[in-house]
Amino acid sequence: MAKEKTEFLILGQGFAGTALALSLMNRGKSVRILASEEKASASSLAVGLVNPVTGRRMAKTWNYEAVVPRAHAFYAAAHFQIHGREGTFLERRPIFKALHSVEEMNFLSGKSASDGYDHLIRIHSGPEVPLPSVFRHTTGWIEIMEGGRLDPVAYLSAARAYFLNSGCLLDELFDMSVLRILPEGYEYQGLLFSNVISALGLNCPWAGPDLWAVKGQVFQFTGFPDWGNAILKTEKFAIPLGRGEVLMGSTYEREFENAQNDAAGFSEVTADLEPETLINIRQVRAWSGIRPTTKDRLPVIKKQAEGLYLVNGMGTKGVSLAPYAAGRLMSMLEADGRL
C-alpha cells in the first residue's frame, strides 16, 4: 500500500518558516513543520522592527514598495488566521531619528519633500516634538512613517501553538542523515513529502559559502523617562516597553568570538546616550543572536533541486522580508507546477 504523501515539509519555524507555513496552509496545502522548541531560532532573539527608511542618508529600505506594505498586510492576515479575529502582530509605531546638525537637518528637509519620500519622512525641530533628551547633541528629529514593531516571542509562540493544534508540527531538530531522496519525492522518518523547503538559517545544510554569520547584541534597561510608544533612533534603536523599560540595540558584528553579550556591545549600544541618562538607567536583561545574511544583504530565495527550495539570509530584516520571501516562493512554486 502506497504511503500517504504530505505536500510540503518545512524545516525551521523562525520568521521565514512561519510565513511559509501560514502561506501554504492558507492555500489549503498539506504541511509539516520540523522545528525544535529547545533550540531558539535567530528570529526569536530579534527585536522585531520594520524600518522603511535606513542608513545615514535615509534611503528607502530595499524594494520598499513590495516589502513593507506586504509585511503590514501579512501580519494582519496572520493574526486572523491564527486567532480567528481582526488584529495584527505588527504594531504600527512612529520612528524618530535624532538629528545632530543643521547640515543634516537641511539635507533631510530637502529629501522629505522629494517624490517618493513625502509620505515616509517628516522633519521636526527639537521643540516641536515632546521627546526626552536621551541622546547627545540632538538638534531635531526626523519622523519615519510606516514603521512598526512585532514582538517576536509572542508571534512565534502563537504560530507554534496554531501549528501544534493543527497537528502539523514535529518538535525535533532536523537530521540531514535521515532525509532520503526518492523517485516520488522525499522521505523523512518514514513520512513522504512532495517538496522540502529549508528555512534553517545558518543551520541549513545547503546554505553554501555565500551565507554570512552576523552577531547582534540587545540590551534591556529600566530607568528611562516615559515618552509614549515612539521608537527612537540614532545609530541604534531605543524601543519603549512601558514603565521606563527600553530595549536598545542591536550591534552588527561580522567578527566575533562567541554568541555572548560583552562590554564592547554595551558600549556600542549606549554610545549616543546623554551622560545623565546613562547614570539613571540600569540593565535588566541582555541577549544576543547570530543571524544569517549575505554580502549584498538580499534574501536567498531559490530552487536548490527538484522539489527542494531554500529561503535564507534575511539578516536584520527578517520581520519585513519573511512575508515578501514567502510570496516570492509561492510564485516560484506556482511556476514549477507545485501549487
Tab-separated table of C-alpha atoms in Angstrom:
chain	number	residue	atom	x	y	z
A	1	MET	CA	0.000	0.000	0.000
A	2	ALA	CA	1.368	3.420	-1.012
A	3	LYS	CA	2.351	5.820	1.752
A	4	GLU	CA	0.284	8.934	2.299
A	5	LYS	CA	2.196	11.899	0.927
A	6	THR	CA	2.277	15.365	2.518
A	7	GLU	CA	2.826	18.177	0.023
A	8	PHE	CA	5.398	20.242	1.955
A	9	LEU	CA	7.975	19.672	4.681
A	10	ILE	CA	9.203	22.999	6.089
A	11	LEU	CA	12.457	22.966	8.013
A	12	GLY	CA	12.560	25.667	10.713
A	13	GLN	CA	9.974	27.892	12.352
A	14	GLY	CA	11.571	31.313	12.528
A	15	PHE	CA	10.141	34.291	10.633
A	16	ALA	CA	10.668	32.636	7.238
A	17	GLY	CA	9.453	29.155	8.163
A	18	THR	CA	6.367	30.566	9.883
A	19	ALA	CA	5.470	32.821	6.940
A	20	LEU	CA	5.921	29.934	4.507
A	21	ALA	CA	3.799	27.539	6.565
A	22	LEU	CA	0.969	30.046	7.069
A	23	SER	CA	1.007	30.953	3.368
A	24	LEU	CA	0.821	27.329	2.246
A	25	MET	CA	-1.837	26.382	4.795
A	26	ASN	CA	-3.872	29.399	3.705
A	27	ARG	CA	-3.811	27.895	0.204
A	28	GLY	CA	-5.136	24.584	1.522
A	29	LYS	CA	-1.839	22.714	1.147
A	30	SER	CA	-0.803	19.891	3.473
A	31	VAL	CA	2.212	20.936	5.537
A	32	ARG	CA	4.515	19.545	8.197
A	33	ILE	CA	6.917	21.850	10.059
A	34	LEU	CA	10.063	20.463	11.646
A	35	ALA	CA	11.274	22.700	14.490
A	36	SER	CA	12.553	22.019	17.990
A	37	GLU	CA	11.265	24.166	20.843
A	38	GLU	CA	14.518	23.581	22.741
A	39	LYS	CA	16.697	25.342	20.168
A	40	ALA	CA	15.897	29.056	19.893
A	41	SER	CA	15.952	30.448	16.377
A	42	ALA	CA	17.699	33.704	15.492
A	43	SER	CA	14.218	35.104	14.831
A	44	SER	CA	13.105	34.615	18.439
A	45	LEU	CA	16.095	36.702	19.583
A	46	ALA	CA	15.360	39.637	17.256
A	47	VAL	CA	13.903	42.979	18.355
A	48	GLY	CA	11.233	42.754	15.654
A	49	LEU	CA	11.465	46.107	13.848
A	50	VAL	CA	10.194	47.180	10.451
A	51	ASN	CA	12.063	50.332	9.428
A	52	PRO	CA	11.142	51.686	5.967
A	53	VAL	CA	13.977	54.244	5.732
A	54	THR	CA	17.517	53.311	6.718
A	55	GLY	CA	21.163	54.351	6.646
A	56	ARG	CA	22.958	57.638	7.179
A	57	ARG	CA	21.440	59.128	4.026
A	58	MET	CA	17.947	57.877	4.907
A	59	ALA	CA	17.252	55.774	1.819
A	60	LYS	CA	14.235	53.552	1.386
A	61	THR	CA	14.820	50.006	2.526
A	62	TRP	CA	15.467	47.571	-0.315
A	63	ASN	CA	12.398	47.030	-2.520
A	64	TYR	CA	10.290	49.122	-0.143
A	65	GLU	CA	7.133	49.185	-2.285
A	66	ALA	CA	6.990	45.375	-2.437
A	67	VAL	CA	8.286	44.613	1.064
A	68	VAL	CA	6.816	46.981	3.670
A	69	PRO	CA	3.132	47.146	2.591
A	70	ARG	CA	3.178	43.352	2.198
A	71	ALA	CA	4.543	42.963	5.740
A	72	HIS	CA	1.741	45.036	7.271
A	73	ALA	CA	-0.905	43.134	5.277
A	74	PHE	CA	0.626	39.734	6.042
A	75	TYR	CA	0.808	40.142	9.828
A	76	ALA	CA	-2.811	41.336	9.936
A	77	ALA	CA	-3.880	38.287	7.899
A	78	ALA	CA	-1.711	36.009	10.061
A	79	HIS	CA	-3.402	37.347	13.204
A	80	PHE	CA	-6.816	36.457	11.776
A	81	GLN	CA	-5.590	33.050	10.575
A	82	ILE	CA	-4.122	32.158	13.978
A	83	HIS	CA	-6.580	33.809	16.373
A	84	GLY	CA	-9.734	33.972	14.252
A	85	ARG	CA	-10.260	37.678	14.892
A	86	GLU	CA	-9.164	41.032	13.474
A	87	GLY	CA	-5.862	42.460	14.683
A	88	THR	CA	-2.206	42.380	13.767
A	89	PHE	CA	1.085	41.082	15.096
A	90	LEU	CA	2.907	44.095	13.622
A	91	GLU	CA	2.036	47.224	15.602
A	92	ARG	CA	2.437	50.453	13.647
A	93	ARG	CA	4.702	52.764	15.649
A	94	PRO	CA	6.376	56.038	14.651
A	95	ILE	CA	10.159	56.052	14.480
A	96	PHE	CA	12.019	59.254	15.366
A	97	LYS	CA	15.653	59.505	14.290
A	98	ALA	CA	17.721	62.082	16.177
A	99	LEU	CA	19.415	64.771	14.064
A	100	HIS	CA	22.705	66.208	15.224
A	101	SER	CA	23.494	69.183	12.975
A	102	VAL	CA	21.889	71.931	10.886
A	103	GLU	CA	23.531	70.458	7.782
A	104	GLU	CA	21.918	67.086	8.410
A	105	MET	CA	18.559	68.744	9.015
A	106	ASN	CA	18.795	70.780	5.780
A	107	PHE	CA	19.748	67.751	3.694
A	108	LEU	CA	16.902	65.655	5.032
A	109	SER	CA	14.420	68.543	4.776
A	110	GLY	CA	15.030	68.527	1.038
A	111	LYS	CA	14.670	64.781	0.881
A	112	SER	CA	11.412	64.798	2.846
A	113	ALA	CA	9.859	66.999	0.156
A	114	SER	CA	11.055	64.833	-2.735
A	115	ASP	CA	8.863	62.473	-4.699
A	116	GLY	CA	8.588	59.080	-3.062
A	117	TYR	CA	9.589	60.288	0.414
A	118	ASP	CA	6.953	62.882	1.280
A	119	HIS	CA	4.688	60.216	2.824
A	120	LEU	CA	7.555	58.478	4.631
A	121	ILE	CA	9.578	61.127	6.457
A	122	ARG	CA	8.872	64.441	8.169
A	123	ILE	CA	11.356	66.877	9.759
A	124	HIS	CA	10.756	68.335	13.242
A	125	SER	CA	12.811	70.883	15.116
A	126	GLY	CA	13.583	69.931	18.727
A	127	PRO	CA	10.812	71.938	20.478
A	128	GLU	CA	8.110	70.599	18.106
A	129	VAL	CA	8.368	67.051	19.416
A	130	PRO	CA	7.722	66.230	23.101
A	131	LEU	CA	10.527	63.677	23.331
A	132	PRO	CA	13.061	63.489	26.180
A	133	SER	CA	16.687	64.439	25.665
A	134	VAL	CA	18.126	60.949	25.940
A	135	PHE	CA	20.654	61.270	23.084
A	136	ARG	CA	23.691	63.549	22.864
A	137	HIS	CA	23.661	66.708	20.720
A	138	THR	CA	20.107	66.357	19.394
A	139	THR	CA	19.087	69.380	17.292
A	140	GLY	CA	15.881	67.935	15.843
A	141	TRP	CA	14.118	64.778	14.745
A	142	ILE	CA	13.105	63.120	11.526
A	143	GLU	CA	9.879	61.155	11.845
A	144	ILE	CA	9.680	57.934	9.844
A	145	MET	CA	6.198	56.708	8.996
A	146	GLU	CA	5.015	53.200	8.022
A	147	GLY	CA	7.347	51.557	10.543
A	148	GLY	CA	6.456	49.329	13.445
A	149	ARG	CA	7.393	46.523	15.786
A	150	LEU	CA	6.412	42.895	16.103
A	151	ASP	CA	7.009	41.026	19.365
A	152	PRO	CA	8.978	38.009	18.050
A	153	VAL	CA	8.301	35.739	21.035
A	154	ALA	CA	4.549	36.466	21.081
A	155	TYR	CA	4.213	35.971	17.313
A	156	LEU	CA	6.305	32.814	17.011
A	157	SER	CA	4.728	31.275	20.132
A	158	ALA	CA	1.210	31.949	18.843
A	159	ALA	CA	2.127	30.441	15.469
A	160	ARG	CA	3.688	27.406	17.155
A	161	ALA	CA	0.528	26.799	19.188
A	162	TYR	CA	-1.520	27.107	15.996
A	163	PHE	CA	0.681	24.563	14.208
A	164	LEU	CA	0.511	22.188	17.174
A	165	ASN	CA	-3.287	22.441	17.293
A	166	SER	CA	-3.360	21.809	13.548
A	167	GLY	CA	-1.289	18.649	14.037
A	168	CYS	CA	1.392	19.717	11.591
A	169	LEU	CA	4.358	20.468	13.892
A	170	LEU	CA	7.132	17.947	14.503
A	171	ASP	CA	9.014	19.061	17.620
A	172	GLU	CA	12.547	17.954	16.798
A	173	LEU	CA	15.782	19.058	15.179
A	174	PHE	CA	16.392	18.311	11.508
A	175	ASP	CA	18.818	15.444	10.887
A	176	MET	CA	20.203	15.550	7.342
A	177	SER	CA	21.259	11.890	7.520
A	178	VAL	CA	17.606	10.836	7.888
A	179	LEU	CA	16.374	12.619	4.736
A	180	ARG	CA	16.076	10.290	1.746
A	181	ILE	CA	15.583	11.318	-1.877
A	182	LEU	CA	13.148	9.007	-3.648
A	183	PRO	CA	11.741	8.982	-7.204
A	184	GLU	CA	8.365	10.079	-5.806
A	185	GLY	CA	9.720	12.811	-3.518
A	186	TYR	CA	11.460	12.984	-0.135
A	187	GLU	CA	11.193	10.665	2.851
A	188	TYR	CA	11.870	11.757	6.425
A	189	GLN	CA	11.401	9.372	9.351
A	190	GLY	CA	9.014	7.221	7.371
A	191	LEU	CA	6.911	10.181	6.154
A	192	LEU	CA	6.717	11.009	2.451
A	193	PHE	CA	6.798	14.578	1.102
A	194	SER	CA	6.459	16.045	-2.377
A	195	ASN	CA	8.596	19.091	-1.509
A	196	VAL	CA	11.065	20.263	1.119
A	197	ILE	CA	11.584	23.943	1.973
A	198	SER	CA	14.546	24.815	4.163
A	199	ALA	CA	14.286	27.924	6.346
A	200	LEU	CA	17.001	26.796	8.774
A	201	GLY	CA	19.200	29.885	8.656
A	202	LEU	CA	22.827	29.149	9.481
A	203	ASN	CA	21.946	25.504	10.187
A	204	CYS	CA	20.864	24.925	6.593
A	205	PRO	CA	22.979	22.101	5.099
A	206	TRP	CA	22.542	23.529	1.584
A	207	ALA	CA	23.403	27.135	2.507
A	208	GLY	CA	26.817	27.333	0.829
A	209	PRO	CA	29.628	29.868	1.340
A	210	ASP	CA	27.564	32.942	0.398
A	211	LEU	CA	25.799	32.942	3.767
A	212	TRP	CA	27.434	35.108	6.449
A	213	ALA	CA	27.020	34.922	10.207
A	214	VAL	CA	26.366	38.269	11.916
A	215	LYS	CA	26.108	38.743	15.671
A	216	GLY	CA	23.619	41.174	17.168
A	217	GLN	CA	23.549	42.215	20.829
A	218	VAL	CA	20.448	43.641	22.523
A	219	PHE	CA	20.169	45.198	25.990
A	220	GLN	CA	17.086	45.938	28.069
A	221	PHE	CA	17.196	48.792	30.578
A	222	THR	CA	14.969	50.322	33.208
A	223	GLY	CA	15.018	53.906	34.493
A	224	PHE	CA	14.275	55.774	31.258
A	225	PRO	CA	11.772	58.638	31.200
A	226	ASP	CA	8.427	57.819	29.584
A	227	TRP	CA	7.923	59.107	26.027
A	228	GLY	CA	4.981	57.017	24.784
A	229	ASN	CA	5.285	54.311	22.158
A	230	ALA	CA	7.541	56.063	19.622
A	231	ILE	CA	10.741	54.229	18.686
A	232	LEU	CA	13.816	56.463	18.946
A	233	LYS	CA	16.920	56.019	16.829
A	234	THR	CA	20.457	57.258	16.374
A	235	GLU	CA	22.839	54.565	15.137
A	236	LYS	CA	20.895	52.150	17.349
A	237	PHE	CA	17.231	51.838	18.297
A	238	ALA	CA	15.559	52.603	21.627
A	239	ILE	CA	12.225	50.777	21.861
A	240	PRO	CA	9.996	51.684	24.843
A	241	LEU	CA	8.285	48.746	26.535
A	242	GLY	CA	6.456	50.756	29.208
A	243	ARG	CA	7.153	51.625	32.853
A	244	GLY	CA	10.552	53.105	31.998
A	245	GLU	CA	11.846	49.928	30.332
A	246	VAL	CA	13.566	50.226	26.954
A	247	LEU	CA	15.175	47.794	24.519
A	248	MET	CA	18.353	49.072	22.871
A	249	GLY	CA	20.268	47.528	20.007
A	250	SER	CA	21.400	45.953	18.116
A	251	THR	CA	25.030	45.583	17.128
A	252	TYR	CA	26.075	44.263	13.701
A	253	GLU	CA	29.237	42.223	14.158
A	254	ARG	CA	30.847	40.305	11.321
A	255	GLU	CA	33.726	39.195	13.541
A	256	PHE	CA	33.081	37.720	16.977
A	257	GLU	CA	34.475	35.052	19.278
A	258	ASN	CA	31.223	33.797	20.806
A	259	ALA	CA	27.492	34.429	20.952
A	260	GLN	CA	27.536	36.152	24.374
A	261	ASN	CA	26.889	39.790	25.252
A	262	ASP	CA	30.006	41.726	26.159
A	263	ALA	CA	31.272	45.116	27.344
A	264	ALA	CA	32.072	46.217	23.785
A	265	GLY	CA	28.477	45.588	22.760
A	266	PHE	CA	27.166	47.514	25.773
A	267	SER	CA	29.419	50.470	24.934
A	268	GLU	CA	28.360	50.479	21.291
A	269	VAL	CA	24.653	50.350	22.059
A	270	THR	CA	24.781	53.115	24.697
A	271	ALA	CA	27.383	55.346	22.994
A	272	ASP	CA	24.879	58.051	21.933
A	273	LEU	CA	23.080	58.377	25.276
A	274	GLU	CA	23.363	61.568	27.292
A	275	PRO	CA	25.676	61.082	30.334
A	276	GLU	CA	22.800	61.869	32.699
A	277	THR	CA	20.612	59.248	31.013
A	278	LEU	CA	23.362	56.650	31.285
A	279	ILE	CA	23.717	57.340	35.015
A	280	ASN	CA	19.983	56.895	35.648
A	281	ILE	CA	19.380	53.629	33.809
A	282	ARG	CA	20.067	50.047	34.889
A	283	GLN	CA	20.479	46.953	32.735
A	284	VAL	CA	17.892	44.266	33.485
A	285	ARG	CA	18.412	41.843	30.582
A	286	ALA	CA	20.746	41.218	27.684
A	287	TRP	CA	20.837	38.698	24.873
A	288	SER	CA	22.459	38.162	21.517
A	289	GLY	CA	21.757	36.172	18.389
A	290	ILE	CA	23.687	35.001	15.353
A	291	ARG	CA	21.813	35.907	12.185
A	292	PRO	CA	22.244	34.675	8.612
A	293	THR	CA	22.868	37.342	5.996
A	294	THR	CA	24.526	37.710	2.610
A	295	LYS	CA	27.208	40.003	1.197
A	296	ASP	CA	24.625	42.179	-0.575
A	297	ARG	CA	22.149	41.805	2.336
A	298	LEU	CA	19.488	40.448	-0.013
A	299	PRO	CA	17.483	37.329	0.867
A	300	VAL	CA	18.173	33.930	-0.646
A	301	ILE	CA	15.024	32.568	-2.326
A	302	LYS	CA	15.871	29.759	-4.709
A	303	LYS	CA	15.257	26.293	-6.036
A	304	GLN	CA	18.114	24.062	-4.903
A	305	ALA	CA	16.981	20.855	-6.630
A	306	GLU	CA	13.773	19.282	-7.903
A	307	GLY	CA	11.264	19.737	-5.088
A	308	LEU	CA	13.863	21.351	-2.775
A	309	TYR	CA	13.724	25.105	-2.071
A	310	LEU	CA	15.703	27.469	0.159
A	311	VAL	CA	14.683	30.694	1.931
A	312	ASN	CA	17.505	32.250	3.928
A	313	GLY	CA	19.844	35.184	4.591
A	314	MET	CA	17.380	37.825	5.793
A	315	GLY	CA	19.767	39.205	8.409
A	316	THR	CA	18.398	42.081	10.472
A	317	LYS	CA	15.239	42.452	8.348
A	318	GLY	CA	13.561	39.123	8.985
A	319	VAL	CA	10.230	40.624	10.106
A	320	SER	CA	9.792	42.663	6.917
A	321	LEU	CA	11.445	40.257	4.460
A	322	ALA	CA	9.811	36.975	5.545
A	323	PRO	CA	6.346	37.787	4.081
A	324	TYR	CA	7.985	39.041	0.886
A	325	ALA	CA	10.139	35.912	0.625
A	326	ALA	CA	7.100	33.686	1.221
A	327	GLY	CA	5.236	35.484	-1.547
A	328	ARG	CA	8.174	35.121	-3.926
A	329	LEU	CA	8.447	31.424	-3.173
A	330	MET	CA	4.699	30.931	-3.714
A	331	SER	CA	5.166	32.416	-7.203
A	332	MET	CA	8.139	30.121	-7.803
A	333	LEU	CA	6.158	27.070	-6.709
A	334	GLU	CA	3.274	28.055	-8.963
A	335	ALA	CA	5.657	28.420	-11.922
A	336	ASP	CA	7.024	24.937	-11.150
A	337	GLY	CA	3.509	23.477	-11.026
A	338	ARG	CA	3.788	22.622	-7.325
A	339	LEU	CA	0.882	24.718	-6.022
